[in-house]
mmCIF file of C-alpha atoms and ligand atoms in Angstrom:
data_model
loop_
_atom_site.group_PDB
_atom_site.id
_atom_site.type_symbol
_atom_site.label_atom_id
_atom_site.label_comp_id
_atom_site.label_asym_id
_atom_site.label_seq_id
_atom_site.Cartn_x
_atom_site.Cartn_y
_atom_site.Cartn_z
ATOM 1 C CA MET A 45 63.831 -15.067 -40.206
ATOM 2 C CA GLU A 46 60.247 -14.945 -38.994
ATOM 3 C CA VAL A 47 59.187 -18.301 -37.549
ATOM 4 C CA PHE A 48 56.681 -19.981 -39.853
ATOM 5 C CA LYS A 49 53.777 -21.470 -37.916
ATOM 6 C CA ARG A 50 53.312 -25.182 -38.565
ATOM 7 C CA THR A 51 49.620 -25.207 -37.704
ATOM 8 C CA ALA A 52 46.518 -23.229 -38.627
ATOM 9 C CA GLN A 53 43.630 -22.430 -36.325
ATOM 10 C CA LEU A 54 40.248 -23.892 -37.211
ATOM 11 C CA ASN A 55 36.974 -22.102 -36.512
ATOM 12 C CA THR A 56 36.561 -24.551 -33.604
ATOM 13 C CA GLY A 57 39.698 -23.127 -31.952
ATOM 14 C CA ALA A 58 41.691 -26.339 -32.618
ATOM 15 C CA GLN A 59 45.038 -26.310 -34.401
ATOM 16 C CA ILE A 60 45.456 -28.301 -37.622
ATOM 17 C CA PRO A 61 49.056 -29.215 -38.572
ATOM 18 C CA LEU A 62 49.915 -27.785 -42.006
ATOM 19 C CA ILE A 63 51.408 -31.009 -43.273
ATOM 20 C CA GLY A 64 49.700 -34.357 -42.955
ATOM 21 C CA LEU A 65 50.393 -37.788 -44.374
ATOM 22 C CA GLY A 66 47.907 -38.896 -47.028
ATOM 23 C CA THR A 67 47.060 -42.603 -46.980
ATOM 24 C CA VAL A 68 45.435 -43.419 -50.293
ATOM 25 C CA SER A 69 47.053 -45.499 -52.956
ATOM 26 C CA ALA A 70 46.065 -47.838 -55.767
ATOM 27 C CA ASP A 71 48.143 -50.478 -54.125
ATOM 28 C CA GLN A 72 47.137 -50.480 -50.457
ATOM 29 C CA ASN A 73 49.060 -52.922 -48.322
ATOM 30 C CA GLU A 74 48.386 -52.817 -44.582
ATOM 31 C CA GLU A 75 51.993 -53.440 -43.492
ATOM 32 C CA ASP A 76 53.303 -50.651 -45.746
ATOM 33 C CA ILE A 77 50.804 -48.191 -44.320
ATOM 34 C CA THR A 78 51.560 -49.068 -40.695
ATOM 35 C CA ALA A 79 55.295 -48.784 -41.346
ATOM 36 C CA ALA A 80 54.855 -45.467 -43.195
ATOM 37 C CA VAL A 81 52.836 -43.976 -40.333
ATOM 38 C CA ILE A 82 55.444 -44.999 -37.749
ATOM 39 C CA THR A 83 58.181 -43.469 -39.927
ATOM 40 C CA ALA A 84 56.137 -40.309 -40.351
ATOM 41 C CA LEU A 85 55.587 -39.993 -36.599
ATOM 42 C CA GLN A 86 59.331 -40.345 -36.043
ATOM 43 C CA VAL A 87 60.002 -37.678 -38.681
ATOM 44 C CA GLY A 88 57.576 -35.297 -36.974
ATOM 45 C CA TYR A 89 54.257 -35.623 -38.818
ATOM 46 C CA ARG A 90 51.329 -35.106 -36.459
ATOM 47 C CA HIS A 91 48.467 -35.146 -38.970
ATOM 48 C CA PHE A 92 47.099 -38.217 -40.763
ATOM 49 C CA ASP A 93 44.405 -38.320 -43.400
ATOM 50 C CA THR A 94 42.320 -41.425 -44.045
ATOM 51 C CA ALA A 95 38.786 -42.364 -45.126
ATOM 52 C CA SER A 96 36.524 -45.358 -44.698
ATOM 53 C CA MET A 97 36.867 -45.812 -48.450
ATOM 54 C CA TYR A 98 40.683 -45.965 -48.497
ATOM 55 C CA LYS A 99 41.049 -49.159 -46.447
ATOM 56 C CA SER A 100 43.820 -47.429 -44.511
ATOM 57 C CA GLU A 101 41.944 -46.812 -41.253
ATOM 58 C CA ARG A 102 42.952 -50.123 -39.671
ATOM 59 C CA PRO A 103 46.702 -49.966 -40.396
ATOM 60 C CA LEU A 104 46.738 -46.295 -39.406
ATOM 61 C CA GLY A 105 44.986 -47.186 -36.140
ATOM 62 C CA LYS A 106 47.441 -49.989 -35.531
ATOM 63 C CA ALA A 107 50.423 -47.661 -36.005
ATOM 64 C CA LEU A 108 48.947 -44.936 -33.803
ATOM 65 C CA ASN A 109 48.095 -47.367 -31.067
ATOM 66 C CA THR A 110 51.612 -48.780 -31.080
ATOM 67 C CA ALA A 111 52.983 -45.246 -30.930
ATOM 68 C CA PHE A 112 50.712 -44.332 -27.983
ATOM 69 C CA GLN A 113 51.688 -47.484 -26.122
ATOM 70 C CA ASN A 114 55.411 -47.061 -26.556
ATOM 71 C CA GLY A 115 55.263 -43.353 -25.691
ATOM 72 C CA LEU A 116 56.289 -42.007 -29.112
ATOM 73 C CA VAL A 117 53.311 -39.611 -29.073
ATOM 74 C CA LYS A 118 50.183 -38.933 -27.052
ATOM 75 C CA ARG A 119 46.691 -39.054 -28.534
ATOM 76 C CA GLU A 120 46.238 -35.303 -28.023
ATOM 77 C CA ASP A 121 49.377 -34.603 -30.067
ATOM 78 C CA VAL A 122 48.048 -36.111 -33.300
ATOM 79 C CA PHE A 123 45.365 -34.835 -35.649
ATOM 80 C CA VAL A 124 43.389 -37.589 -37.380
ATOM 81 C CA THR A 125 40.942 -37.011 -40.225
ATOM 82 C CA THR A 126 38.585 -39.586 -41.662
ATOM 83 C CA LYS A 127 35.617 -39.383 -44.052
ATOM 84 C CA LEU A 128 32.042 -40.512 -44.529
ATOM 85 C CA TRP A 129 31.821 -42.561 -47.725
ATOM 86 C CA ASN A 130 29.044 -42.097 -50.282
ATOM 87 C CA THR A 131 27.214 -45.222 -49.075
ATOM 88 C CA GLU A 132 27.097 -43.925 -45.486
ATOM 89 C CA HIS A 133 25.081 -40.689 -45.830
ATOM 90 C CA ASP A 134 22.003 -42.153 -44.125
ATOM 91 C CA ASP A 135 23.739 -42.683 -40.829
ATOM 92 C CA PRO A 136 26.934 -40.732 -40.109
ATOM 93 C CA VAL A 137 26.873 -41.731 -36.423
ATOM 94 C CA THR A 138 27.030 -45.452 -37.208
ATOM 95 C CA ALA A 139 29.626 -44.771 -39.914
ATOM 96 C CA ILE A 140 31.949 -42.796 -37.653
ATOM 97 C CA LYS A 141 31.658 -45.421 -34.927
ATOM 98 C CA SER A 142 32.811 -48.024 -37.425
ATOM 99 C CA SER A 143 35.728 -45.795 -38.465
ATOM 100 C CA LEU A 144 36.660 -45.235 -34.817
ATOM 101 C CA LYS A 145 36.689 -48.974 -34.249
ATOM 102 C CA ASN A 146 39.037 -49.427 -37.206
ATOM 103 C CA LEU A 147 41.222 -46.608 -35.919
ATOM 104 C CA GLN A 148 41.135 -47.847 -32.290
ATOM 105 C CA LEU A 149 40.288 -44.287 -31.238
ATOM 106 C CA ASP A 150 37.574 -42.694 -29.072
ATOM 107 C CA TYR A 151 37.334 -39.656 -31.328
ATOM 108 C CA VAL A 152 38.781 -38.241 -34.533
ATOM 109 C CA ASP A 153 39.870 -34.637 -34.916
ATOM 110 C CA LEU A 154 38.005 -34.100 -38.157
ATOM 111 C CA TYR A 155 35.189 -35.924 -39.931
ATOM 112 C CA LEU A 156 34.406 -34.988 -43.538
ATOM 113 C CA ILE A 157 31.644 -35.782 -46.015
ATOM 114 C CA HIS A 158 33.843 -37.400 -48.681
ATOM 115 C CA TRP A 159 31.721 -36.405 -51.728
ATOM 116 C CA PRO A 160 28.412 -34.650 -52.405
ATOM 117 C CA ILE A 161 27.138 -38.015 -53.679
ATOM 118 C CA LYS A 162 24.806 -40.510 -52.077
ATOM 119 C CA LEU A 163 24.899 -44.191 -53.038
ATOM 120 C CA ARG A 164 22.898 -47.134 -51.775
ATOM 121 C CA LYS A 165 24.510 -49.027 -48.901
ATOM 122 C CA GLU A 166 25.305 -52.084 -50.979
ATOM 123 C CA ALA A 167 27.061 -50.157 -53.773
ATOM 124 C CA PRO A 168 30.462 -51.797 -54.220
ATOM 125 C CA LEU A 169 33.541 -49.914 -53.123
ATOM 126 C CA SER A 170 35.447 -51.029 -56.182
ATOM 127 C CA GLY A 171 36.883 -48.344 -58.351
ATOM 128 C CA ALA A 172 39.945 -46.216 -58.748
ATOM 129 C CA LEU A 173 41.759 -47.687 -55.791
ATOM 130 C CA ASP A 174 41.533 -51.226 -57.097
ATOM 131 C CA ARG A 175 43.277 -50.427 -60.323
ATOM 132 C CA LYS A 176 46.951 -50.405 -60.966
ATOM 133 C CA PRO A 177 48.138 -47.445 -63.024
ATOM 134 C CA THR A 178 48.224 -48.393 -66.674
ATOM 135 C CA LYS A 179 49.163 -45.139 -68.337
ATOM 136 C CA LEU A 180 49.672 -41.571 -67.284
ATOM 137 C CA THR A 181 46.925 -39.263 -68.290
ATOM 138 C CA THR A 182 45.707 -35.760 -67.671
ATOM 139 C CA GLU A 183 42.308 -36.924 -68.796
ATOM 140 C CA VAL A 184 39.567 -38.529 -66.793
ATOM 141 C CA ASN A 185 40.060 -41.170 -64.161
ATOM 142 C CA PRO A 186 39.614 -44.660 -65.588
ATOM 143 C CA TYR A 187 37.286 -45.493 -62.636
ATOM 144 C CA SER A 188 34.039 -46.490 -64.310
ATOM 145 C CA GLY A 189 32.163 -45.400 -61.214
ATOM 146 C CA PRO A 190 28.943 -46.461 -59.545
ATOM 147 C CA LYS A 191 26.255 -48.114 -61.636
ATOM 148 C CA GLU A 192 23.080 -46.191 -62.436
ATOM 149 C CA GLU A 193 21.080 -48.164 -59.875
ATOM 150 C CA ASP A 194 23.573 -47.307 -57.100
ATOM 151 C CA PHE A 195 22.751 -43.578 -56.938
ATOM 152 C CA LEU A 196 20.229 -42.250 -54.406
ATOM 153 C CA PRO A 197 18.728 -38.759 -54.235
ATOM 154 C CA LEU A 198 21.107 -36.463 -52.379
ATOM 155 C CA ASP A 199 19.908 -34.797 -49.182
ATOM 156 C CA LEU A 200 22.898 -32.873 -47.860
ATOM 157 C CA LYS A 201 20.817 -31.149 -45.199
ATOM 158 C CA SER A 202 20.025 -34.429 -43.502
ATOM 159 C CA THR A 203 23.585 -35.761 -43.980
ATOM 160 C CA TRP A 204 24.942 -32.592 -42.367
ATOM 161 C CA GLN A 205 22.574 -33.006 -39.412
ATOM 162 C CA GLY A 206 24.090 -36.466 -38.930
ATOM 163 C CA MET A 207 27.571 -34.933 -39.048
ATOM 164 C CA GLU A 208 26.517 -32.358 -36.435
ATOM 165 C CA GLN A 209 25.270 -35.191 -34.267
ATOM 166 C CA CYS A 210 28.711 -36.867 -34.496
ATOM 167 C CA LEU A 211 30.244 -33.640 -33.210
ATOM 168 C CA GLU A 212 27.704 -33.228 -30.439
ATOM 169 C CA MET A 213 28.326 -36.816 -29.303
ATOM 170 C CA GLY A 214 32.060 -36.120 -29.019
ATOM 171 C CA LEU A 215 32.924 -38.657 -31.728
ATOM 172 C CA THR A 216 34.772 -35.957 -33.658
ATOM 173 C CA LYS A 217 36.222 -32.574 -32.672
ATOM 174 C CA ALA A 218 35.355 -30.895 -35.976
ATOM 175 C CA ILE A 219 33.281 -31.557 -39.091
ATOM 176 C CA GLY A 220 33.665 -30.516 -42.692
ATOM 177 C CA VAL A 221 33.305 -31.495 -46.317
ATOM 178 C CA SER A 222 35.455 -32.690 -49.183
ATOM 179 C CA ASN A 223 35.124 -32.200 -52.941
ATOM 180 C CA PHE A 224 32.528 -29.448 -52.548
ATOM 181 C CA SER A 225 32.360 -26.351 -54.767
ATOM 182 C CA SER A 226 32.005 -22.931 -53.135
ATOM 183 C CA LYS A 227 28.370 -22.955 -54.284
ATOM 184 C CA LYS A 228 27.735 -26.188 -52.357
ATOM 185 C CA ILE A 229 29.441 -24.756 -49.267
ATOM 186 C CA GLU A 230 27.251 -21.677 -49.555
ATOM 187 C CA ASP A 231 24.141 -23.895 -49.685
ATOM 188 C CA LEU A 232 25.414 -25.805 -46.655
ATOM 189 C CA LEU A 233 25.984 -22.606 -44.681
ATOM 190 C CA SER A 234 22.376 -21.575 -45.352
ATOM 191 C CA HIS A 235 21.066 -24.460 -43.216
ATOM 192 C CA ALA A 236 23.982 -25.603 -41.045
ATOM 193 C CA LYS A 237 23.646 -25.239 -37.280
ATOM 194 C CA ILE A 238 27.425 -25.794 -37.071
ATOM 195 C CA PRO A 239 29.465 -24.468 -40.009
ATOM 196 C CA PRO A 240 32.112 -26.695 -41.603
ATOM 197 C CA ALA A 241 35.605 -26.186 -40.146
ATOM 198 C CA VAL A 242 37.464 -27.577 -43.175
ATOM 199 C CA VAL A 243 36.972 -28.217 -46.870
ATOM 200 C CA GLN A 244 39.394 -30.733 -48.358
ATOM 201 C CA VAL A 245 39.832 -30.523 -52.127
ATOM 202 C CA GLU A 246 42.285 -31.326 -54.904
ATOM 203 C CA MET A 247 44.851 -28.538 -54.880
ATOM 204 C CA HIS A 248 48.332 -28.174 -56.374
ATOM 205 C CA PRO A 249 50.088 -25.608 -58.587
ATOM 206 C CA GLN A 250 48.036 -26.686 -61.624
ATOM 207 C CA TRP A 251 44.696 -26.574 -59.775
ATOM 208 C CA GLN A 252 44.976 -23.697 -57.369
ATOM 209 C CA GLN A 253 41.342 -23.362 -56.258
ATOM 210 C CA LYS A 254 41.526 -19.565 -56.086
ATOM 211 C CA LYS A 255 37.769 -19.018 -56.091
ATOM 212 C CA LEU A 256 37.071 -21.627 -53.443
ATOM 213 C CA ARG A 257 39.929 -20.435 -51.225
ATOM 214 C CA ASP A 258 38.745 -16.882 -51.467
ATOM 215 C CA TYR A 259 35.238 -17.941 -50.474
ATOM 216 C CA CYS A 260 36.526 -20.076 -47.593
ATOM 217 C CA SER A 261 38.767 -17.370 -46.223
ATOM 218 C CA LYS A 262 35.786 -14.980 -46.065
ATOM 219 C CA HIS A 263 33.817 -17.602 -44.131
ATOM 220 C CA ASN A 264 36.612 -18.768 -41.830
ATOM 221 C CA ILE A 265 36.766 -22.273 -43.305
ATOM 222 C CA HIS A 266 40.202 -23.869 -43.531
ATOM 223 C CA VAL A 267 41.243 -25.499 -46.827
ATOM 224 C CA SER A 268 43.214 -28.760 -46.979
ATOM 225 C CA ALA A 269 44.873 -29.890 -50.198
ATOM 226 C CA TRP A 270 44.615 -33.495 -51.345
ATOM 227 C CA SER A 271 47.086 -34.646 -54.001
ATOM 228 C CA PRO A 272 49.283 -31.583 -53.418
ATOM 229 C CA LEU A 273 51.905 -33.213 -55.685
ATOM 230 C CA GLY A 274 49.402 -33.873 -58.486
ATOM 231 C CA ALA A 275 49.395 -37.585 -57.608
ATOM 232 C CA PRO A 276 52.272 -38.716 -59.855
ATOM 233 C CA ASN A 277 52.181 -42.373 -60.911
ATOM 234 C CA THR A 278 48.572 -42.937 -59.860
ATOM 235 C CA PRO A 279 45.493 -43.742 -61.990
ATOM 236 C CA TRP A 280 43.785 -40.504 -60.930
ATOM 237 C CA GLY A 281 46.752 -38.136 -61.154
ATOM 238 C CA SER A 282 49.562 -37.169 -63.485
ATOM 239 C CA ASN A 283 53.297 -36.518 -63.542
ATOM 240 C CA LEU A 284 52.643 -33.290 -65.409
ATOM 241 C CA VAL A 285 52.348 -31.203 -62.250
ATOM 242 C CA MET A 286 55.634 -32.401 -60.813
ATOM 243 C CA ASP A 287 57.312 -32.116 -64.228
ATOM 244 C CA ASP A 288 56.216 -28.522 -64.748
ATOM 245 C CA PRO A 289 59.252 -26.475 -65.931
ATOM 246 C CA ILE A 290 58.498 -23.607 -63.516
ATOM 247 C CA ILE A 291 58.421 -25.970 -60.546
ATOM 248 C CA HIS A 292 61.641 -27.494 -61.824
ATOM 249 C CA GLU A 293 63.294 -24.072 -62.192
ATOM 250 C CA ILE A 294 62.323 -23.006 -58.663
ATOM 251 C CA SER A 295 63.477 -26.303 -57.184
ATOM 252 C CA GLN A 296 66.880 -25.882 -58.839
ATOM 253 C CA LYS A 297 67.174 -22.318 -57.597
ATOM 254 C CA TYR A 298 66.836 -23.429 -53.955
ATOM 255 C CA GLY A 299 68.377 -26.902 -54.218
ATOM 256 C CA LYS A 300 65.048 -28.353 -53.057
ATOM 257 C CA THR A 301 63.036 -31.207 -54.522
ATOM 258 C CA ARG A 302 60.083 -30.387 -56.760
ATOM 259 C CA ALA A 303 57.813 -31.949 -54.153
ATOM 260 C CA GLN A 304 59.228 -29.636 -51.477
ATOM 261 C CA VAL A 305 58.558 -26.623 -53.714
ATOM 262 C CA MET A 306 54.939 -27.655 -54.251
ATOM 263 C CA LEU A 307 54.354 -28.365 -50.579
ATOM 264 C CA ARG A 308 56.012 -25.141 -49.446
ATOM 265 C CA TRP A 309 53.909 -23.270 -52.000
ATOM 266 C CA GLY A 310 50.771 -24.877 -50.510
ATOM 267 C CA VAL A 311 51.529 -23.988 -46.909
ATOM 268 C CA GLU A 312 52.536 -20.436 -47.881
ATOM 269 C CA GLN A 313 49.132 -20.173 -49.574
ATOM 270 C CA GLY A 314 47.627 -20.901 -46.148
ATOM 271 C CA VAL A 315 46.350 -24.414 -46.726
ATOM 272 C CA SER A 316 47.330 -27.692 -45.104
ATOM 273 C CA VAL A 317 48.914 -30.181 -47.504
ATOM 274 C CA LEU A 318 48.425 -33.952 -47.407
ATOM 275 C CA PRO A 319 51.128 -35.610 -49.518
ATOM 276 C CA LYS A 320 50.909 -39.392 -49.674
ATOM 277 C CA SER A 321 54.100 -41.362 -49.504
ATOM 278 C CA TYR A 322 54.945 -44.795 -48.146
ATOM 279 C CA ASN A 323 58.616 -44.367 -49.016
ATOM 280 C CA THR A 324 60.917 -43.547 -46.078
ATOM 281 C CA ASP A 325 63.127 -41.050 -47.937
ATOM 282 C CA ARG A 326 60.171 -39.213 -49.462
ATOM 283 C CA ILE A 327 58.236 -39.169 -46.173
ATOM 284 C CA PHE A 328 61.311 -37.493 -44.671
ATOM 285 C CA SER A 329 62.096 -35.056 -47.482
ATOM 286 C CA ASN A 330 58.455 -33.978 -47.946
ATOM 287 C CA PHE A 331 58.464 -32.788 -44.335
ATOM 288 C CA GLN A 332 61.535 -30.527 -44.770
ATOM 289 C CA ILE A 333 59.616 -27.426 -45.807
ATOM 290 C CA PHE A 334 59.718 -25.218 -42.738
ATOM 291 C CA ASP A 335 63.241 -23.776 -42.717
ATOM 292 C CA TRP A 336 63.222 -21.978 -46.083
ATOM 293 C CA SER A 337 60.730 -19.956 -48.078
ATOM 294 C CA LEU A 338 59.598 -18.870 -51.518
ATOM 295 C CA THR A 339 59.672 -15.270 -52.699
ATOM 296 C CA PRO A 340 56.696 -13.231 -53.944
ATOM 297 C CA GLU A 341 58.205 -13.646 -57.457
ATOM 298 C CA ASP A 342 58.087 -17.439 -57.090
ATOM 299 C CA HIS A 343 54.434 -17.148 -56.094
ATOM 300 C CA ASP A 344 53.751 -14.906 -59.094
ATOM 301 C CA LYS A 345 55.301 -17.449 -61.443
ATOM 302 C CA ILE A 346 53.401 -20.380 -59.962
ATOM 303 C CA GLY A 347 50.261 -18.242 -59.937
ATOM 304 C CA MET A 348 50.474 -17.974 -63.741
ATOM 305 C CA LEU A 349 50.491 -21.729 -64.406
ATOM 306 C CA LYS A 350 47.865 -23.126 -66.707
ATOM 307 C CA GLN A 351 45.077 -24.739 -64.690
ATOM 308 C CA ALA A 352 43.629 -28.216 -65.201
ATOM 309 C CA LYS A 353 41.825 -30.348 -62.639
ATOM 310 C CA LEU A 354 43.181 -33.894 -62.576
ATOM 311 C CA TYR A 355 40.299 -35.744 -60.940
ATOM 312 C CA ARG A 356 37.208 -34.404 -62.640
ATOM 313 C CA GLY A 357 34.721 -36.824 -61.104
ATOM 314 C CA ASN A 358 33.251 -38.226 -64.332
ATOM 315 C CA ALA A 359 32.531 -41.415 -62.401
ATOM 316 C CA PHE A 360 29.845 -39.600 -60.409
ATOM 317 C CA VAL A 361 27.959 -38.199 -63.369
ATOM 318 C CA ASN A 362 25.180 -39.753 -65.429
ATOM 319 C CA ASN A 363 22.071 -38.713 -67.332
ATOM 320 C CA THR A 364 19.568 -40.626 -65.263
ATOM 321 C CA THR A 365 20.161 -41.246 -61.554
ATOM 322 C CA SER A 366 23.051 -39.009 -60.465
ATOM 323 C CA PRO A 367 22.110 -35.546 -59.156
ATOM 324 C CA TYR A 368 24.689 -34.350 -61.722
ATOM 325 C CA LYS A 369 24.233 -34.847 -65.453
ATOM 326 C CA THR A 370 27.580 -33.297 -66.279
ATOM 327 C CA VAL A 371 30.929 -32.654 -64.638
ATOM 328 C CA GLU A 372 30.119 -28.926 -64.759
ATOM 329 C CA GLU A 373 27.012 -29.591 -62.632
ATOM 330 C CA LEU A 374 29.028 -31.654 -60.137
ATOM 331 C CA TRP A 375 31.375 -28.699 -59.595
ATOM 332 C CA ASP A 376 28.735 -25.997 -60.165
ATOM 333 C CA GLY A 377 30.750 -24.662 -63.070
ATOM 334 C CA GLU A 378 33.903 -24.303 -60.930
ATOM 335 C CA ILE A 379 35.968 -26.500 -63.237
HETATM 336 P P1 A2P B 679 55.381 -43.011 -52.971
HETATM 337 O O1 A2P B 679 54.396 -43.485 -51.950
HETATM 338 O O2 A2P B 679 56.101 -44.149 -53.654
HETATM 339 O O3 A2P B 679 56.333 -41.952 -52.429
HETATM 340 P P2 A2P B 679 49.835 -36.920 -53.972
HETATM 341 O O4 A2P B 679 50.190 -36.784 -52.532
HETATM 342 O O5 A2P B 679 49.873 -35.659 -54.745
HETATM 343 O O6 A2P B 679 48.528 -37.651 -54.163
HETATM 344 O O7 A2P B 679 50.958 -37.852 -54.653
HETATM 345 C C1 A2P B 679 51.151 -39.170 -54.203
HETATM 346 C C2 A2P B 679 52.118 -39.858 -55.135
HETATM 347 O O8 A2P B 679 53.345 -39.130 -55.163
HETATM 348 C C3 A2P B 679 52.468 -41.253 -54.698
HETATM 349 O O9 A2P B 679 52.532 -42.050 -55.863
HETATM 350 C C4 A2P B 679 53.836 -41.124 -54.045
HETATM 351 O O10 A2P B 679 54.545 -42.315 -54.197
HETATM 352 C C5 A2P B 679 54.439 -39.992 -54.832
HETATM 353 N N1 A2P B 679 55.367 -39.136 -54.068
HETATM 354 C C6 A2P B 679 55.266 -38.736 -52.797
HETATM 355 N N2 A2P B 679 56.284 -37.917 -52.457
HETATM 356 C C7 A2P B 679 57.044 -37.796 -53.565
HETATM 357 C C8 A2P B 679 58.245 -37.110 -53.852
HETATM 358 N N3 A2P B 679 58.867 -36.374 -52.935
HETATM 359 N N4 A2P B 679 58.761 -37.228 -55.098
HETATM 360 C C9 A2P B 679 58.152 -37.986 -56.047
HETATM 361 N N5 A2P B 679 57.006 -38.663 -55.833
HETATM 362 C C10 A2P B 679 56.459 -38.578 -54.604
#
């Protein structure tokens, strides 16, 4: 069998591991995160995804530092991504320095603009992550979102210049964006001195991002998938993706878990997948996706699934102060 590469090359020349551990949950507990990261390192994960907004930078940093000190891994063997939160657009250099302090690192491998949204510095972080799941829904996130007075006019050109400065200062090895439509990436490319290396977006079998992936592949931008399992049992996701009968059928055919099928599908589509788990067995089983494969027929079947975005971003839309009056405007119609 042909050996399946476990990394993809970015337009910077760096390699990004195709599976990374996500670290966002409605129920963040620092000890759980540190323990999960150590387990993941032992299992073989070399890619970790965090954000200043997730409150997981510090426990991730603690775990990595312990692992460096006891020789489990070297800094250059791990790929760490963090993100500029909406309140930090004015000064990405100060923001990344604060993230690096939390992470106890000199540099990250990838720094992303978390959302095409700018909020005033004092806007509270409260929201989706503070809520415990109440009911499962395919509808909008219950996060009520920033208040009207929290929004500031968006100036992505100046934010991107700040991101470029982070790269030039050696604080990150690559820069990119998250939750951008292909239209917004196109706008960015029209003024960027350094093009984005990565776009990280919601992607799973029920939100396949075909248009965006097509655009990114033409422009040599790597795509990373957040919530590649459809975020079961979270306030912003749904069990519907994991419970899809086609995913179930394929998982039975191979004797694999449904999560493994979804993750294998993602990496065979050429993206890196970032499943979140703090459970030892699931951290282990989610990583077992490199010694088997799907057939073109499996891809055809999954390719036919009905599409529905789980996290629509209603929280970032209003009629007065947001740059987006509707969800369609937020995603430039790509929803
Ligand atoms: P847990 O941390 O208890 O494992 P996503 O990565 O799509 O956002 O999904 C994250 C959610 O999926 C978390 O609630 C996580 O819970 C759960 N999860 C992770 N791996 C699996 C798996 N193999 N099977 C079922 N649920 C999983």
